[in-house]
Amino acid sequence: MNMKVAISSFFLLLFGGLGLIVWNNHLTRFDSERWKTAELYGASKARQRMVEDLLQKFPLSGMSEEEVHELLGPQSDPTYFKAYDLRYWLGPERGLGVDSEWLVIRLNDGRVAEYRIVTD
């Protein structure tokens, strides 16, 4: 293989791969109905793409548990992160990780006191 072809192939793979990573992780506007059904589709990453917009447009702090359920639907598997009251699976960890990302919420007197994105 000549050197020019090897270098061209390398850059094609590099920039093509970076393009896929950027495309795969682009942000999406939060949509409550899409959020509620996203977990059904496994590794779609729809929630990961929406979570930043969600947290910017809907300040969860102070929301009642009912308001959170209305916005986000029922929580995901409650056996994870038992220190939190509500858990929403976001998808596989971004990047090369092997874990999952979660939006976790702690309530105080029935209202959101703390929320964060964590990995398991």
Short mmCIF file of C-alpha atoms in Angstrom, two decimals:
data_model
loop_
_atom_site.label_atom_id
_atom_site.label_comp_id
_atom_site.label_asym_id
_atom_site.label_seq_id
_atom_site.Cartn_x
_atom_site.Cartn_y
_atom_site.Cartn_z
CA MET A 1 0.00 0.00 0.00
CA ASN A 2 1.45 3.34 -0.89
CA MET A 3 1.95 5.96 1.84
CA LYS A 4 -0.50 8.48 0.32
CA VAL A 5 -3.34 5.93 0.35
CA ALA A 6 -2.51 4.87 3.92
CA ILE A 7 -2.52 8.47 5.19
CA SER A 8 -5.74 9.28 3.32
CA SER A 9 -7.42 6.18 4.73
CA PHE A 10 -6.30 7.05 8.25
CA PHE A 11 -7.75 10.56 8.08
CA LEU A 12 -10.95 9.32 6.47
CA LEU A 13 -11.46 6.84 9.31
CA LEU A 14 -10.48 9.39 11.95
CA PHE A 15 -12.77 12.18 10.78
CA GLY A 16 -15.57 9.79 9.84
CA GLY A 17 -15.43 8.28 13.33
CA LEU A 18 -15.37 11.70 14.99
CA GLY A 19 -18.34 12.73 12.88
CA LEU A 20 -20.29 9.69 14.06
CA ILE A 21 -19.42 10.43 17.68
CA VAL A 22 -20.57 14.05 17.37
CA TRP A 23 -23.74 13.05 15.50
CA ASN A 24 -24.49 10.30 18.00
CA ASN A 25 -24.16 12.63 20.99
CA HIS A 26 -25.90 15.75 19.68
CA LEU A 27 -28.39 17.44 21.94
CA THR A 28 -32.12 17.24 21.42
CA ARG A 29 -34.94 19.36 22.80
CA PHE A 30 -36.67 17.84 25.77
CA ASP A 31 -39.95 16.14 24.90
CA SER A 32 -41.86 14.64 27.82
CA GLU A 33 -43.65 11.98 25.77
CA ARG A 34 -40.49 10.91 23.98
CA TRP A 35 -38.63 10.80 27.33
CA LYS A 36 -41.30 8.53 28.81
CA THR A 37 -41.04 6.01 25.97
CA ALA A 38 -37.27 6.25 25.37
CA GLU A 39 -36.33 3.62 27.96
CA LEU A 40 -38.38 1.08 26.06
CA TYR A 41 -35.93 1.29 23.17
CA GLY A 42 -32.82 0.34 25.12
CA ALA A 43 -29.65 1.98 23.88
CA SER A 44 -31.31 4.74 21.84
CA LYS A 45 -29.62 7.45 23.96
CA ALA A 46 -32.67 9.68 23.47
CA ARG A 47 -32.73 10.61 27.15
CA GLN A 48 -29.03 11.46 27.16
CA ARG A 49 -29.61 13.80 24.24
CA MET A 50 -32.52 15.50 26.05
CA VAL A 51 -31.27 15.67 29.63
CA GLU A 52 -29.29 18.92 29.27
CA ASP A 53 -32.29 20.68 27.72
CA LEU A 54 -34.56 19.21 30.41
CA LEU A 55 -32.39 20.54 33.23
CA GLN A 56 -32.10 23.99 31.62
CA LYS A 57 -35.82 24.42 30.87
CA PHE A 58 -37.34 22.69 33.87
CA PRO A 59 -35.60 23.46 37.14
CA LEU A 60 -36.38 20.30 39.09
CA SER A 61 -35.48 21.82 42.45
CA GLY A 62 -38.64 22.39 44.44
CA MET A 63 -40.90 20.33 42.14
CA SER A 64 -43.27 17.97 43.86
CA GLU A 65 -42.91 14.24 43.30
CA GLU A 66 -46.19 14.34 41.35
CA GLU A 67 -44.84 17.05 39.04
CA VAL A 68 -41.71 15.01 38.39
CA HIS A 69 -43.79 11.93 37.55
CA GLU A 70 -46.00 14.00 35.26
CA LEU A 71 -42.93 15.38 33.46
CA LEU A 72 -40.71 12.27 33.38
CA GLY A 73 -43.06 9.36 33.91
CA PRO A 74 -42.46 6.49 36.32
CA GLN A 75 -38.93 5.99 37.54
CA SER A 76 -36.60 3.33 36.18
CA ASP A 77 -35.33 0.36 38.18
CA PRO A 78 -35.62 1.39 41.85
CA THR A 79 -32.94 -1.08 42.97
CA TYR A 80 -30.15 1.24 41.77
CA PHE A 81 -28.88 4.18 43.82
CA LYS A 82 -30.99 3.50 46.90
CA ALA A 83 -29.78 6.75 48.50
CA TYR A 84 -32.04 8.57 46.02
CA ASP A 85 -35.81 8.55 45.82
CA LEU A 86 -36.24 8.65 42.03
CA ARG A 87 -34.00 7.20 39.32
CA TYR A 88 -34.22 7.66 35.55
CA TRP A 89 -31.99 5.61 33.27
CA LEU A 90 -30.43 7.83 30.59
CA GLY A 91 -28.57 5.23 28.55
CA PRO A 92 -25.12 3.71 28.17
CA GLU A 93 -22.32 5.88 29.51
CA ARG A 94 -21.11 8.39 26.92
CA GLY A 95 -17.65 7.84 25.51
CA LEU A 96 -15.92 4.52 25.85
CA GLY A 97 -17.35 3.62 29.26
CA VAL A 98 -19.17 0.40 30.00
CA ASP A 99 -21.55 1.74 32.66
CA SER A 100 -24.92 3.43 32.42
CA GLU A 101 -25.86 7.04 33.10
CA TRP A 102 -28.75 7.92 35.39
CA LEU A 103 -30.62 11.03 36.48
CA VAL A 104 -31.14 10.58 40.22
CA ILE A 105 -33.36 12.71 42.43
CA ARG A 106 -33.51 13.09 46.20
CA LEU A 107 -36.74 14.34 47.77
CA ASN A 108 -37.27 16.20 51.01
CA ASP A 109 -40.85 16.54 52.27
CA GLY A 110 -42.13 15.36 48.88
CA ARG A 111 -40.20 17.97 46.88
CA VAL A 112 -36.99 17.75 44.85
CA ALA A 113 -34.09 18.73 47.09
CA GLU A 114 -31.23 17.45 44.91
CA TYR A 115 -30.67 15.92 41.49
CA ARG A 116 -27.61 14.86 39.56
CA ILE A 117 -26.37 12.70 36.72
CA VAL A 118 -24.41 9.66 37.91
CA THR A 119 -22.95 6.47 36.47
CA ASP A 120 -23.27 2.98 37.87
#
